[in-house]
């Protein structure tokens, strides 16, 4: 066992990792997993990694599942890091293509770890609110694990996501409202129904899966982190996870103190983090009337808001909002120059890149990474009239 305990990201209170946990029992903020890195480094080295399977489970010692327990896996992680030479022009632009994960998005990374842990700790019914890809990922891993999945989606969630959940055997409930309303419905019913809530950051292990984005980046760049990362931010799991991974890798003596400048990219129709960042606030209020075609960004209130804002400031990064129309516009540009049909969330990052370029916030030669967090195929409704 490399996992030692859970720690509150706000008040530091320790929690046991030997049973199912959601938020901090004292202050209600997210819990993070603490791994014994001194023990992990005895078997996990930069050199041994190269010989292991091409999956996020290659980082086994820094993941929470005990080493004698079989993960619930569909072959996630180990995604390609592609040079985007044409779009990048004079900068050193790279795209980490997460669309080839199971269920076509990087939500698989979080869910493989969260579902593995939930099953290991005795959960039988899992519930999640989802406006997009989280539902499909949970549905897939739950059925693989033999657990029930209860998924609450806003009625206007893209057809592909709803159909996917149903065909993967999940119980799907459509709600007239936003993802926050779906979350509220789960909170109301979960005790009576015996559901374990696997909402973003409301359990500690989706972040652990997402942190492997940071480990993979470092490994693929030969242990030199890039100058800048553009992350399409909804709940911010990947941003928080990568930042944690960077600290862990430094403790493992795999990387130095250099950190990328981290940028959160959101949609103008739902930009709580951008608004709070610009106002100099430590947390973000709920964004009213949240709407955007980039369903993964339609999170009006993120429970990890204070962690995200802290990372953006600590890294000398920033926060940028992009209009839906611009996302649609840039998608074909990326598609025809790089051969990737990207999700609108990723498209937002390409637009943000252009505005950072024209504001001279990126210098020629800077190494920049964009995550194509999902496949454009799930958003066909957005392209019907083109
Ligand atoms: C969920 C999602 C996001 C946002 O990810 P967070 O880690 O919740 O911020 C971005 N893009 C896609 C395609 C998503 O499904
Ligand atoms: Zn706390």
mmCIF file of C-alpha atoms and ligand atoms in Angstrom, residues 104-107 132-134 200 206 210 231-239 295-297 299 308 343-346 372-375 379, ligand 1:
data_model
loop_
_atom_site.group_PDB
_atom_site.id
_atom_site.type_symbol
_atom_site.label_atom_id
_atom_site.label_comp_id
_atom_site.label_asym_id
_atom_site.label_seq_id
_atom_site.Cartn_x
_atom_site.Cartn_y
_atom_site.Cartn_z
ATOM 1 C CA UNK A 104 -13.464 9.151 -26.270
ATOM 2 C CA UNK A 105 -12.516 11.591 -23.533
ATOM 3 C CA UNK A 106 -10.055 12.106 -20.707
ATOM 4 C CA UNK A 107 -12.870 11.486 -18.217
ATOM 5 C CA UNK A 132 -21.251 15.617 -21.149
ATOM 6 C CA UNK A 133 -18.505 13.020 -21.046
ATOM 7 C CA UNK A 134 -18.358 12.112 -17.342
ATOM 8 C CA UNK A 200 -15.849 15.832 -9.689
ATOM 9 C CA UNK A 206 -10.811 11.091 -9.986
ATOM 10 C CA UNK A 210 -6.249 12.901 -13.913
ATOM 11 C CA UNK A 231 -6.470 23.635 -19.878
ATOM 12 C CA UNK A 232 -10.204 23.719 -20.709
ATOM 13 C CA UNK A 233 -11.594 24.144 -17.216
ATOM 14 C CA UNK A 234 -14.929 22.919 -15.942
ATOM 15 C CA UNK A 235 -14.424 21.376 -12.512
ATOM 16 C CA UNK A 236 -10.666 21.755 -12.910
ATOM 17 C CA UNK A 237 -9.776 18.158 -12.006
ATOM 18 C CA UNK A 238 -6.964 17.905 -14.527
ATOM 19 C CA UNK A 239 -5.453 21.237 -13.562
ATOM 20 C CA UNK A 295 -20.633 20.890 -22.317
ATOM 21 C CA UNK A 296 -17.533 19.965 -20.315
ATOM 22 C CA UNK A 297 -17.109 23.656 -19.474
ATOM 23 C CA UNK A 299 -19.890 24.063 -14.658
ATOM 24 C CA UNK A 308 -7.721 26.314 -9.359
ATOM 25 C CA UNK A 343 -13.948 18.753 -28.978
ATOM 26 C CA UNK A 344 -15.210 22.353 -28.534
ATOM 27 C CA UNK A 345 -13.526 22.475 -25.104
ATOM 28 C CA UNK A 346 -10.158 21.928 -26.780
ATOM 29 C CA UNK A 372 -7.653 17.663 -26.826
ATOM 30 C CA UNK A 373 -9.802 16.481 -23.961
ATOM 31 C CA UNK A 374 -12.409 14.733 -26.094
ATOM 32 C CA UNK A 375 -13.563 13.829 -29.570
ATOM 33 C CA UNK A 379 -20.823 17.098 -30.539
HETATM 34 C C1 LIG B 1 -15.101 17.395 -18.437
HETATM 35 C C2 LIG B 1 -14.426 17.963 -19.624
HETATM 36 C C3 LIG B 1 -13.605 19.091 -19.521
HETATM 37 C C4 LIG B 1 -13.368 19.800 -18.208
HETATM 38 O O1 LIG B 1 -12.589 19.028 -17.355
HETATM 39 P P1 LIG B 1 -12.416 19.373 -15.802
HETATM 40 O O2 LIG B 1 -11.291 18.565 -15.352
HETATM 41 O O3 LIG B 1 -13.706 19.042 -15.145
HETATM 42 O O4 LIG B 1 -12.149 20.830 -15.711
HETATM 43 C C5 LIG B 1 -12.977 19.535 -20.662
HETATM 44 N N1 LIG B 1 -13.166 18.935 -21.863
HETATM 45 C C6 LIG B 1 -13.965 17.847 -22.006
HETATM 46 C C7 LIG B 1 -14.133 17.247 -23.352
HETATM 47 C C8 LIG B 1 -14.615 17.329 -20.890
HETATM 48 O O5 LIG B 1 -15.398 16.247 -21.028
#
